[in-house]
Amino acid sequence: METKRLTIDDIARELNISKTTVSRAISGKGRIGQETRDKVLRYIKENNYKPSAIAKGLAQSRTFNICFVMPGDYSIVDLPFYQGFLWGISNTASKADYDVIISMVTEKDISQLVRLIENQKVDGIILGRTLEEDKAEEYLLSKEIPFVTAGSSKDASVIQVDNDHRSACRELTLVLLRKKMKKMALVGGNMGYIVNQNRLAGYREAYLEFGAAIDSSLVYLNLVNENDVDKVVDELIEKDVDCIVCMDDYICGCVLGKLRKEHVRIPEDIKVASFYNSILLENSQSVITSLQFNVTEMAAVCCNTLLSQIDKKEVPGKTLLGYEVIIRESTQA
Amino acid sequence: METKRLTIDDIARELNISKTTVSRAISGKGRIGQETRDKVLRYIKENNYKPSAIAKGLAQSRTFNICFVMPGDYSIVDLPFYQGFLWGISNTASKADYDVIISMVTEKDISQLVRLIENQKVDGIILGRTLEEDKAEEYLLSKEIPFVTAGSSKDASVIQVDNDHRSACRELTLVLLRKKMKKMALVGGNMGYIVNQNRLAGYREAYLEFGAAIDSSLVYLNLVNENDVDKVVDELIEKDVDCIVCMDDYICGCVLGKLRKEHVRIPEDIKVASFYNSILLENSQSVITSLQFNVTEMAAVCCNTLLSQIDKKEVPGKTLLGYEVIIRESTQA
DNA sequence: CTGAAAGCGCTTACAG
DNA sequence: CTGAAAGCGCTTACAG
């Protein structure tokens, strides 16, 4: 039995005070007598009054919505990362009485995002990935609207939050080199993603630090789909490598599938490690040595940074979060 | 260089007409001279005017947002279904100039959803799953707000869109029975989910139709996590079943993992089928016989049904979508 | 076909 | 400490 929704006017009339006063009692802004405030607050509780977010929004030129931009590319949309991230943002935003609107974009089509901004439906944006050539980022910069990237950007004027992929990859690679891997292969996806560039950088640093040289004929980048990976794995078996390092969980899943098909045993025949861990690897025949990041934490930090920015507070230009190196069965000697 | 945002007032002043007229030219409602309309439309194009969705919303008591409710339970949040579904909704909503806000709820805590509704941030809701005892559903019914469920509900007054899981499961089960499975086990999760009840119903129907009796000692339901499944699989190996039917992709993933650990070969030693297919099974040693549903289509139908309902149009009480039975290696004789 | 005016439900200088 | 009034940027009866 939904009765007519209460407005601030109703309350003012009922209590014989002005709506200005009611508004102040609710928002806590401006001077107001303790008694009056209590009276209003009590009435509100009793009658279950909830202010209209939209009216409040119009008056304050705010929406109390933030946008989470995630890739709509079909192959990527299934990655568990974004879902966990979404969960983290949603919970954090909720606490600040903000809601999150999602927007799907591809590398070449950001029209959904543009529409959202032009319609002024959000106060700020979280970019769920960063690309070398990032249309979304460019667009947002040109609009001068608050946004933060989940992932690094080369543009120092962009507020960014990222896991320290470079250090993490360096560390894991070093561990592998010290385990006396002689013929290690690196297999990765789209190098247009900044995160992959950082992973490669970390890999290189490890070799440098270890004093070994990378065999560039064992580095396969920009693999797009399972087919690509299958072919590469065939070659790697041929070349008799002792370890395959995968740049992310999707690639690693493909590698594992292919190795299984070829009846290659892990870790006996070939060892495997991944620069990113997720549920995609959960089901693998051997538990995979990998890097572990805290997606929920990262989401929370992104969200809070954005909300601060919306409130015109000072925010750090770049926040780097930690990681864990997890050594497991798949790289055992 | 973002200049002051244009408003309907600016346009009216500039063109020496009233804002009423401008509004009409834009919305296309009400009589208006072709010439005037063209003049306005041209001006709008040239100056890239975009109406404020929030002001429009306040005037029309609408938000142009719909909400997608997804489970925030940690174990479930990773299911690919919701992500694909989200993608479908987002695209469909976008076409109608609607945006989608997400809300995470658990079986016992729907506070995020309640807040969203009370703040009046959305015009309608899509419920991403249905439970036997569904707090979200109850709440929405009590609020008399437009909503549709993605999944079946026992309450006939609820607008629902679902895949025909019952028929699908019946059909797949029949196929298996005809393949002369003698000792078939059924393994499933939370029976509080309506979808699981329908799956079980379909399974039963198939036995009835085939004229065989279900061995209830081979039916394991309400399994919650991987541990539960592992134990069950141990028993099933002990009992020497010839086929394991999994109610969903998550359960099936667990079953496959356990069988692999025990070095049970598929399909030679035990056959496996799943009532739901997803990327979670992609990586399995044998391609799994399963049911296939079109998540994107379902999302689109849900979304369009909801939008019609919001516009006070007549909508079907229940829409049932199709499925495909895919027979693959995992059940080969 | 077009416009003046009231209204959507809040907030916020400005006065007092 | 409190209120009258204008304003946020649209829409929509009601007149003409």
CSV table of N, CA and C in Angstrom, one decimal, chain A residues 1-2 5 48 50-55 57-58 62-65 70-84 86-88 90-91 93-95 97-104 112 115-121 142-144 226 250 252-254 256-258 260 279-285 296, chain B residues 1-2 5 48 50-55 57-58 62-65 70-84 86-88 90-91 93-95 97-104 112 115-121 142-144 226 250 252-254 256-258 260 279-285 296:
chain,number,residue,atom,x,y,z
A,1,MET,N,0.8,-1.2,0.0
A,1,MET,CA,0.0,0.0,0.0
A,1,MET,C,0.9,1.2,0.0
A,2,GLU,N,1.3,1.6,-1.1
A,2,GLU,CA,2.2,2.8,-1.2
A,2,GLU,C,1.4,4.0,-1.2
A,5,ARG,N,3.9,9.8,-1.9
A,5,ARG,CA,5.3,10.0,-1.3
A,5,ARG,C,5.3,11.4,-0.6
A,48,ASN,N,8.8,7.9,7.8
A,48,ASN,CA,9.7,7.2,6.8
A,48,ASN,C,9.9,8.1,5.6
A,50,LYS,N,11.9,9.9,2.8
A,50,LYS,CA,13.2,9.8,2.1
A,50,LYS,C,13.2,10.9,1.1
A,51,PRO,N,14.3,11.7,1.1
A,51,PRO,CA,14.4,12.8,0.1
A,51,PRO,C,14.5,12.2,-1.3
A,52,SER,N,14.0,12.9,-2.2
A,52,SER,CA,14.2,12.5,-3.6
A,52,SER,C,15.6,12.8,-4.1
A,53,ALA,N,16.3,11.8,-4.4
A,53,ALA,CA,17.7,12.0,-4.9
A,53,ALA,C,17.8,12.8,-6.1
A,54,ILE,N,16.8,12.7,-6.9
A,54,ILE,CA,16.8,13.4,-8.2
A,54,ILE,C,16.6,14.9,-8.0
A,55,ALA,N,15.7,15.2,-7.1
A,55,ALA,CA,15.4,16.7,-6.9
A,55,ALA,C,16.6,17.3,-6.2
A,57,GLY,N,19.5,16.2,-6.5
A,57,GLY,CA,20.5,16.3,-7.6
A,57,GLY,C,20.4,17.5,-8.4
A,58,LEU,N,19.2,17.8,-8.8
A,58,LEU,CA,19.0,19.0,-9.7
A,58,LEU,C,19.4,20.2,-9.0
A,62,ARG,N,24.1,17.7,-9.2
A,62,ARG,CA,24.8,16.4,-8.9
A,62,ARG,C,23.9,15.3,-9.2
A,63,THR,N,24.4,14.1,-9.4
A,63,THR,CA,23.6,12.9,-9.7
A,63,THR,C,23.7,11.9,-8.6
A,64,PHE,N,24.7,11.9,-7.9
A,64,PHE,CA,25.0,10.9,-6.9
A,64,PHE,C,25.1,9.5,-7.6
A,65,ASN,N,25.6,9.6,-8.8
A,65,ASN,CA,26.0,8.3,-9.5
A,65,ASN,C,27.4,8.4,-10.0
A,70,MET,N,33.4,-0.6,-18.4
A,70,MET,CA,34.0,-1.9,-18.6
A,70,MET,C,34.0,-2.3,-20.0
A,71,PRO,N,35.0,-3.1,-20.4
A,71,PRO,CA,35.1,-3.5,-21.8
A,71,PRO,C,33.9,-4.3,-22.3
A,72,GLY,N,33.4,-3.9,-23.4
A,72,GLY,CA,32.2,-4.7,-23.9
A,72,GLY,C,32.7,-5.7,-25.0
A,73,ASP,N,34.0,-5.7,-25.3
A,73,ASP,CA,34.5,-6.7,-26.2
A,73,ASP,C,34.0,-8.1,-25.8
A,74,TYR,N,33.5,-8.8,-26.7
A,74,TYR,CA,32.9,-10.1,-26.3
A,74,TYR,C,33.9,-11.0,-25.6
A,75,SER,N,35.1,-11.0,-26.1
A,75,SER,CA,36.0,-12.0,-25.5
A,75,SER,C,36.5,-11.6,-24.1
A,76,ILE,N,36.4,-10.4,-23.8
A,76,ILE,CA,36.9,-9.9,-22.5
A,76,ILE,C,35.9,-9.8,-21.5
A,77,VAL,N,34.7,-9.7,-21.9
A,77,VAL,CA,33.6,-9.4,-21.0
A,77,VAL,C,33.4,-10.5,-19.9
A,78,ASP,N,34.0,-11.7,-20.2
A,78,ASP,CA,33.8,-12.8,-19.2
A,78,ASP,C,34.9,-12.8,-18.2
A,79,LEU,N,35.8,-11.9,-18.2
A,79,LEU,CA,36.9,-12.0,-17.3
A,79,LEU,C,36.4,-11.7,-15.8
A,80,PRO,N,36.8,-12.5,-14.9
A,80,PRO,CA,36.3,-12.4,-13.6
A,80,PRO,C,36.7,-11.1,-12.9
A,81,PHE,N,37.8,-10.5,-13.4
A,81,PHE,CA,38.3,-9.3,-12.8
A,81,PHE,C,37.2,-8.2,-12.7
A,82,TYR,N,36.6,-8.0,-13.8
A,82,TYR,CA,35.6,-6.9,-13.8
A,82,TYR,C,34.4,-7.1,-12.9
A,83,GLN,N,34.1,-8.4,-12.8
A,83,GLN,CA,32.9,-8.6,-11.9
A,83,GLN,C,33.3,-8.4,-10.4
A,84,GLY,N,34.5,-8.8,-10.0
A,84,GLY,CA,34.9,-8.6,-8.7
A,84,GLY,C,35.1,-7.1,-8.4
A,86,LEU,N,33.5,-4.7,-9.9
A,86,LEU,CA,32.2,-4.1,-9.8
A,86,LEU,C,31.6,-4.2,-8.4
A,87,TRP,N,31.8,-5.4,-7.9
A,87,TRP,CA,31.3,-5.7,-6.6
A,87,TRP,C,31.9,-4.8,-5.6
A,88,GLY,N,33.2,-4.6,-5.6
A,88,GLY,CA,33.9,-3.7,-4.7
A,88,GLY,C,33.5,-2.2,-4.9
A,90,SER,N,30.6,-1.1,-6.0
A,90,SER,CA,29.2,-1.0,-5.6
A,90,SER,C,29.1,-0.9,-4.1
A,91,ASN,N,29.8,-1.7,-3.4
A,91,ASN,CA,29.8,-1.7,-2.0
A,91,ASN,C,30.3,-0.4,-1.4
A,93,ALA,N,30.7,2.6,-3.0
A,93,ALA,CA,29.8,3.7,-3.4
A,93,ALA,C,28.6,3.8,-2.5
A,94,SER,N,28.0,2.6,-2.3
A,94,SER,CA,26.8,2.5,-1.5
A,94,SER,C,26.9,3.2,-0.2
A,95,LYS,N,28.0,3.0,0.4
A,95,LYS,CA,28.3,3.6,1.8
A,95,LYS,C,28.2,5.1,1.7
A,97,ASP,N,26.3,6.7,-0.2
A,97,ASP,CA,25.0,7.0,-0.8
A,97,ASP,C,25.1,7.3,-2.3
A,98,TYR,N,26.1,6.8,-2.9
A,98,TYR,CA,26.3,6.9,-4.4
A,98,TYR,C,25.9,5.5,-5.0
A,99,ASP,N,25.5,5.6,-6.3
A,99,ASP,CA,25.2,4.4,-7.0
A,99,ASP,C,26.1,4.3,-8.2
A,100,VAL,N,26.2,3.1,-8.7
A,100,VAL,CA,27.1,2.9,-9.9
A,100,VAL,C,26.3,2.5,-11.1
A,101,ILE,N,26.5,3.3,-12.2
A,101,ILE,CA,26.0,3.0,-13.5
A,101,ILE,C,27.1,2.3,-14.3
A,102,ILE,N,26.7,1.3,-15.1
A,102,ILE,CA,27.8,0.7,-15.9
A,102,ILE,C,27.7,1.2,-17.3
A,103,SER,N,28.8,1.2,-17.9
A,103,SER,CA,28.9,1.6,-19.3
A,103,SER,C,29.9,0.6,-20.0
A,104,MET,N,29.4,0.1,-21.2
A,104,MET,CA,30.3,-0.8,-21.9
A,104,MET,C,30.9,-0.1,-23.1
A,112,GLN,N,28.5,4.6,-25.9
A,112,GLN,CA,27.7,4.5,-24.6
A,112,GLN,C,28.2,5.4,-23.6
A,115,ARG,N,27.3,9.1,-24.5
A,115,ARG,CA,25.9,9.4,-24.2
A,115,ARG,C,25.6,9.7,-22.7
A,116,LEU,N,26.2,8.8,-21.9
A,116,LEU,CA,26.0,8.9,-20.5
A,116,LEU,C,26.5,10.3,-19.9
A,117,ILE,N,27.7,10.7,-20.4
A,117,ILE,CA,28.3,12.0,-20.0
A,117,ILE,C,27.4,13.1,-20.5
A,118,GLU,N,27.1,13.1,-21.8
A,118,GLU,CA,26.3,14.2,-22.3
A,118,GLU,C,25.0,14.3,-21.7
A,119,ASN,N,24.4,13.2,-21.3
A,119,ASN,CA,23.1,13.3,-20.6
A,119,ASN,C,23.3,13.7,-19.1
A,120,GLN,N,24.5,13.8,-18.8
A,120,GLN,CA,24.8,14.3,-17.4
A,120,GLN,C,24.2,13.3,-16.3
A,121,LYS,N,24.5,12.1,-16.5
A,121,LYS,CA,23.9,11.1,-15.6
A,121,LYS,C,24.8,10.7,-14.5
A,142,SER,N,39.1,15.6,-22.1
A,142,SER,CA,38.6,16.8,-22.9
A,142,SER,C,37.4,17.4,-22.2
A,143,LYS,N,36.6,16.5,-21.5
A,143,LYS,CA,35.4,17.0,-20.8
A,143,LYS,C,35.6,17.6,-19.5
A,144,GLU,N,36.9,17.4,-19.0
A,144,GLU,CA,37.2,17.9,-17.6
A,144,GLU,C,36.2,17.4,-16.6
A,226,GLU,N,42.2,-18.2,-28.5
A,226,GLU,CA,42.7,-19.5,-28.1
A,226,GLU,C,43.5,-20.1,-29.3
A,250,TYR,N,43.6,-15.4,-18.6
A,250,TYR,CA,42.9,-15.9,-19.8
A,250,TYR,C,43.9,-16.7,-20.7
A,252,CYS,N,46.6,-18.0,-19.8
A,252,CYS,CA,47.1,-19.2,-19.0
A,252,CYS,C,46.1,-20.3,-19.1
A,253,GLY,N,44.8,-19.9,-19.1
A,253,GLY,CA,43.7,-20.9,-19.2
A,253,GLY,C,43.9,-21.6,-20.6
A,254,CYS,N,44.1,-20.9,-21.6
A,254,CYS,CA,44.3,-21.4,-22.9
A,254,CYS,C,45.5,-22.3,-23.0
A,256,LEU,N,46.9,-23.9,-20.6
A,256,LEU,CA,46.7,-25.2,-19.8
A,256,LEU,C,45.8,-26.1,-20.6
A,257,GLY,N,44.8,-25.6,-21.2
A,257,GLY,CA,43.9,-26.4,-22.0
A,257,GLY,C,44.7,-27.1,-23.1
A,258,LYS,N,45.5,-26.4,-23.8
A,258,LYS,CA,46.3,-26.9,-24.9
A,258,LYS,C,47.3,-28.0,-24.4
A,260,ARG,N,47.1,-29.8,-21.9
A,260,ARG,CA,46.4,-31.0,-21.5
A,260,ARG,C,46.0,-31.9,-22.7
A,279,ILE,N,39.6,-17.1,-11.0
A,279,ILE,CA,38.8,-18.4,-10.9
A,279,ILE,C,39.0,-19.2,-12.2
A,280,LEU,N,39.4,-18.5,-13.3
A,280,LEU,CA,39.6,-19.2,-14.6
A,280,LEU,C,40.6,-20.3,-14.4
A,281,LEU,N,41.5,-20.2,-13.5
A,281,LEU,CA,42.6,-21.2,-13.4
A,281,LEU,C,42.3,-22.2,-12.3
A,282,GLU,N,41.2,-22.0,-11.6
A,282,GLU,CA,40.8,-22.8,-10.5
A,282,GLU,C,40.7,-24.3,-10.8
A,283,ASN,N,40.3,-24.5,-12.0
A,283,ASN,CA,39.9,-25.8,-12.4
A,283,ASN,C,41.1,-26.6,-13.1
A,284,SER,N,42.3,-26.1,-12.9
A,284,SER,CA,43.3,-26.7,-13.7
A,284,SER,C,44.0,-27.9,-13.0
A,285,GLN,N,44.6,-28.7,-13.8
A,285,GLN,CA,45.0,-30.0,-13.4
A,285,GLN,C,46.1,-29.8,-12.3
A,296,THR,N,39.1,-6.4,-4.7
A,296,THR,CA,38.1,-5.6,-3.9
A,296,THR,C,38.7,-4.4,-3.3
B,1,MET,N,38.0,22.2,-23.7
B,1,MET,CA,37.5,23.6,-23.3
B,1,MET,C,36.0,23.5,-23.2
B,2,GLU,N,35.5,23.1,-22.0
B,2,GLU,CA,34.1,22.9,-21.8
B,2,GLU,C,33.5,24.3,-21.4
B,5,ARG,N,27.4,25.0,-20.0
B,5,ARG,CA,26.4,24.1,-20.7
B,5,ARG,C,25.2,24.9,-21.1
B,48,ASN,N,25.4,21.7,-30.4
B,48,ASN,CA,25.6,20.5,-29.6
B,48,ASN,C,24.9,20.5,-28.3
B,50,LYS,N,22.6,19.2,-25.4
B,50,LYS,CA,22.1,18.0,-24.8
B,50,LYS,C,21.2,18.3,-23.6
B,51,PRO,N,20.0,17.9,-23.6
B,51,PRO,CA,19.1,18.1,-22.5
B,51,PRO,C,19.6,17.5,-21.2
B,52,SER,N,19.4,18.0,-20.1
B,52,SER,CA,19.8,17.4,-18.9
B,52,SER,C,18.8,16.3,-18.5
B,53,ALA,N,19.4,15.1,-18.4
B,53,ALA,CA,18.5,14.0,-18.1
B,53,ALA,C,17.9,14.1,-16.7
B,54,ILE,N,18.6,14.8,-15.9
B,54,ILE,CA,18.1,14.9,-14.5
B,54,ILE,C,17.0,15.9,-14.3
B,55,ALA,N,17.1,17.0,-15.1
B,55,ALA,CA,16.0,18.0,-15.0
B,55,ALA,C,14.8,17.4,-15.7
B,57,GLY,N,14.1,14.3,-15.9
B,57,GLY,CA,13.6,13.3,-14.9
B,57,GLY,C,12.8,13.9,-13.8
B,58,LEU,N,13.2,15.0,-13.3
B,58,LEU,CA,12.4,15.6,-12.2
B,58,LEU,C,11.1,16.1,-12.7
B,62,ARG,N,10.8,10.8,-13.5
B,62,ARG,CA,11.4,9.6,-14.0
B,62,ARG,C,12.9,9.7,-13.9
B,63,THR,N,13.6,8.6,-13.9
B,63,THR,CA,15.0,8.7,-13.8
B,63,THR,C,15.8,8.3,-15.0
B,64,PHE,N,15.1,7.5,-15.9
B,64,PHE,CA,15.7,6.9,-17.0
B,64,PHE,C,16.9,6.0,-16.6
B,65,ASN,N,16.7,5.4,-15.5
B,65,ASN,CA,17.6,4.4,-15.0
B,65,ASN,C,16.8,3.1,-14.7
B,70,MET,N,22.1,-8.1,-8.8
B,70,MET,CA,22.8,-9.3,-8.9
B,70,MET,C,23.3,-9.8,-7.5
B,71,PRO,N,23.5,-11.1,-7.4
B,71,PRO,CA,23.9,-11.6,-6.1
B,71,PRO,C,25.2,-11.1,-5.7
B,72,GLY,N,25.3,-10.7,-4.5
B,72,GLY,CA,26.6,-10.2,-4.0
B,72,GLY,C,27.3,-11.3,-3.2
B,73,ASP,N,26.7,-12.5,-3.1
B,73,ASP,CA,27.4,-13.6,-2.4
B,73,ASP,C,28.7,-13.8,-3.0
B,74,TYR,N,29.7,-13.9,-2.1
B,74,TYR,CA,31.0,-14.0,-2.7
B,74,TYR,C,31.2,-15.2,-3.7
B,75,SER,N,30.7,-16.3,-3.3
B,75,SER,CA,30.9,-17.5,-4.2
B,75,SER,C,30.2,-17.4,-5.5
B,76,ILE,N,29.2,-16.6,-5.6
B,76,ILE,CA,28.4,-16.6,-6.8
B,76,ILE,C,28.8,-15.5,-7.7
B,77,VAL,N,29.4,-14.5,-7.2
B,77,VAL,CA,29.6,-13.3,-7.9
B,77,VAL,C,30.5,-13.5,-9.1
B,78,ASP,N,31.2,-14.6,-9.1
B,78,ASP,CA,32.1,-14.9,-10.2
B,78,ASP,C,31.4,-15.6,-11.4
B,79,LEU,N,30.2,-15.9,-11.3
B,79,LEU,CA,29.6,-16.7,-12.4
B,79,LEU,C,29.5,-15.8,-13.6
B,80,PRO,N,29.9,-16.4,-14.7
B,80,PRO,CA,29.9,-15.7,-16.0
B,80,PRO,C,28.5,-15.2,-16.4
B,81,PHE,N,27.5,-15.9,-16.0
B,81,PHE,CA,26.1,-15.6,-16.4
B,81,PHE,C,25.8,-14.1,-16.1
B,82,TYR,N,26.1,-13.7,-15.0
B,82,TYR,CA,25.7,-12.3,-14.6
B,82,TYR,C,26.4,-11.3,-15.5
B,83,GLN,N,27.6,-11.5,-15.8
B,83,GLN,CA,28.4,-10.6,-16.5
B,83,GLN,C,27.8,-10.5,-18.0
B,84,GLY,N,27.5,-11.6,-18.6
B,84,GLY,CA,27.0,-11.7,-19.9
B,84,GLY,C,25.6,-11.0,-19.9
B,86,LEU,N,24.5,-8.7,-17.9
B,86,LEU,CA,24.7,-7.3,-17.7
B,86,LEU,C,25.0,-6.6,-19.0
B,87,TRP,N,25.9,-7.3,-19.8
B,87,TRP,CA,26.2,-6.8,-21.1
B,87,TRP,C,25.0,-6.6,-21.9
B,88,GLY,N,24.2,-7.6,-21.9
B,88,GLY,CA,22.9,-7.6,-22.7
B,88,GLY,C,22.0,-6.5,-22.3
B,90,SER,N,22.7,-3.7,-20.7
B,90,SER,CA,23.3,-2.4,-20.9
B,90,SER,C,23.1,-2.0,-22.3
B,91,ASN,N,23.4,-2.9,-23.2
B,91,ASN,CA,23.2,-2.5,-24.6
B,91,ASN,C,21.8,-2.2,-25.0
B,93,ALA,N,19.3,-1.3,-23.0
B,93,ALA,CA,18.8,-0.1,-22.3
B,93,ALA,C,19.3,1.1,-23.0
B,94,SER,N,20.6,1.1,-23.3
B,94,SER,CA,21.2,2.2,-24.0
B,94,SER,C,20.5,2.7,-25.2
B,95,LYS,N,19.9,1.7,-26.0
B,95,LYS,CA,19.2,2.1,-27.2
B,95,LYS,C,17.9,2.9,-26.8
B,97,ASP,N,17.8,5.0,-24.4
B,97,ASP,CA,18.4,6.1,-23.6
B,97,ASP,C,18.2,5.9,-22.1
B,98,TYR,N,18.2,4.7,-21.8
B,98,TYR,CA,18.2,4.3,-20.4
B,98,TYR,C,19.6,3.8,-19.9
B,99,ASP,N,19.8,4.0,-18.7
B,99,ASP,CA,21.1,3.5,-18.1
B,99,ASP,C,20.8,2.4,-17.0
B,100,VAL,N,21.8,1.6,-16.8
B,100,VAL,CA,21.6,0.6,-15.7
B,100,VAL,C,22.5,0.8,-14.6
B,101,ILE,N,21.8,0.8,-13.4
B,101,ILE,CA,22.5,0.9,-12.1
B,101,ILE,C,22.5,-0.5,-11.5
B,102,ILE,N,23.7,-0.9,-11.0
B,102,ILE,CA,23.7,-2.2,-10.4
B,102,ILE,C,23.5,-2.2,-8.9
B,103,SER,N,22.9,-3.3,-8.4
B,103,SER,CA,22.7,-3.4,-7.0
B,103,SER,C,23.1,-4.8,-6.6
B,104,MET,N,23.9,-4.9,-5.5
B,104,MET,CA,24.3,-6.2,-5.1
B,104,MET,C,23.4,-6.6,-3.8
B,112,GLN,N,21.0,-2.6,0.0
B,112,GLN,CA,21.5,-1.8,-1.1
B,112,GLN,C,20.3,-1.5,-2.0
B,115,ARG,N,17.8,0.9,-0.4
B,115,ARG,CA,18.3,2.3,-0.5
B,115,ARG,C,18.0,2.9,-1.8
B,116,LEU,N,18.4,2.1,-2.8
B,116,LEU,CA,18.2,2.6,-4.2
B,116,LEU,C,16.8,3.0,-4.5
B,117,ILE,N,15.8,2.1,-4.1
B,117,ILE,CA,14.4,2.4,-4.4
B,117,ILE,C,13.9,3.6,-3.5
B,118,GLU,N,14.3,3.6,-2.3
B,118,GLU,CA,13.9,4.7,-1.4
B,118,GLU,C,14.4,6.1,-1.9
B,119,ASN,N,15.6,6.1,-2.4
B,119,ASN,CA,16.1,7.3,-3.0
B,119,ASN,C,15.5,7.6,-4.4
B,120,GLN,N,14.7,6.7,-4.8
B,120,GLN,CA,14.0,6.9,-6.1
B,120,GLN,C,15.0,7.1,-7.3
B,121,LYS,N,16.0,6.3,-7.3
B,121,LYS,CA,17.0,6.4,-8.4
B,121,LYS,C,16.7,5.6,-9.6
B,142,SER,N,5.8,-5.2,-2.7
B,142,SER,CA,5.1,-4.3,-1.7
B,142,SER,C,5.3,-2.9,-2.1
B,143,LYS,N,6.3,-2.5,-2.9
B,143,LYS,CA,6.5,-1.2,-3.3
B,143,LYS,C,5.7,-0.8,-4.6
B,144,GLU,N,5.2,-1.8,-5.2
B,144,GLU,CA,4.4,-1.6,-6.5
B,144,GLU,C,5.2,-0.8,-7.5
B,226,GLU,N,33.1,-26.4,-3.1
B,226,GLU,CA,33.9,-27.4,-3.7
B,226,GLU,C,34.1,-28.6,-2.8
B,250,TYR,N,29.0,-24.3,-12.3
B,250,TYR,CA,29.9,-24.2,-11.2
B,250,TYR,C,30.1,-25.6,-10.6
B,252,CYS,N,29.6,-28.4,-12.0
B,252,CYS,CA,30.3,-29.2,-13.0
B,252,CYS,C,31.8,-29.0,-13.0
B,253,GLY,N,32.1,-27.7,-12.9
B,253,GLY,CA,33.6,-27.4,-12.8
B,253,GLY,C,34.2,-28.1,-11.6
B,254,CYS,N,33.5,-28.1,-10.5
B,254,CYS,CA,34.1,-28.8,-9.3
B,254,CYS,C,34.2,-30.3,-9.6
B,256,LEU,N,34.5,-31.9,-12.4
B,256,LEU,CA,35.6,-32.2,-13.3
B,256,LEU,C,37.0,-32.1,-12.6
B,257,GLY,N,37.1,-31.1,-11.8
B,257,GLY,CA,38.4,-30.9,-11.1
B,257,GLY,C,38.7,-32.1,-10.2
B,258,LYS,N,37.7,-32.6,-9.5
B,258,LYS,CA,37.8,-33.7,-8.6
B,258,LYS,C,38.1,-35.0,-9.4
B,260,ARG,N,39.5,-35.3,-12.2
B,260,ARG,CA,40.9,-35.2,-12.7
B,260,ARG,C,41.9,-35.6,-11.6
B,279,ILE,N,31.8,-20.4,-19.7
B,279,ILE,CA,33.2,-20.4,-19.9
B,279,ILE,C,34.0,-21.2,-18.8
B,280,LEU,N,33.3,-21.4,-17.7
B,280,LEU,CA,33.9,-22.2,-16.6
B,280,LEU,C,34.3,-23.6,-17.0
B,281,LEU,N,33.6,-24.1,-18.0
B,281,LEU,CA,33.8,-25.5,-18.4
B,281,LEU,C,34.7,-25.5,-19.6
B,282,GLU,N,35.1,-24.4,-20.1
B,282,GLU,CA,35.8,-24.3,-21.4
B,282,GLU,C,37.1,-25.0,-21.3
B,283,ASN,N,37.6,-25.0,-20.1
B,283,ASN,CA,39.0,-25.4,-20.0
B,283,ASN,C,39.1,-26.9,-19.5
B,284,SER,N,38.1,-27.6,-19.8
B,284,SER,CA,38.0,-29.0,-19.2
B,284,SER,C,38.7,-30.0,-20.1
B,285,GLN,N,39.1,-31.1,-19.6
B,285,GLN,CA,39.8,-32.0,-20.4
B,285,GLN,C,39.0,-32.7,-21.5
B,296,THR,N,22.5,-13.3,-23.8
B,296,THR,CA,22.3,-11.9,-24.3
B,296,THR,C,20.8,-11.7,-24.7
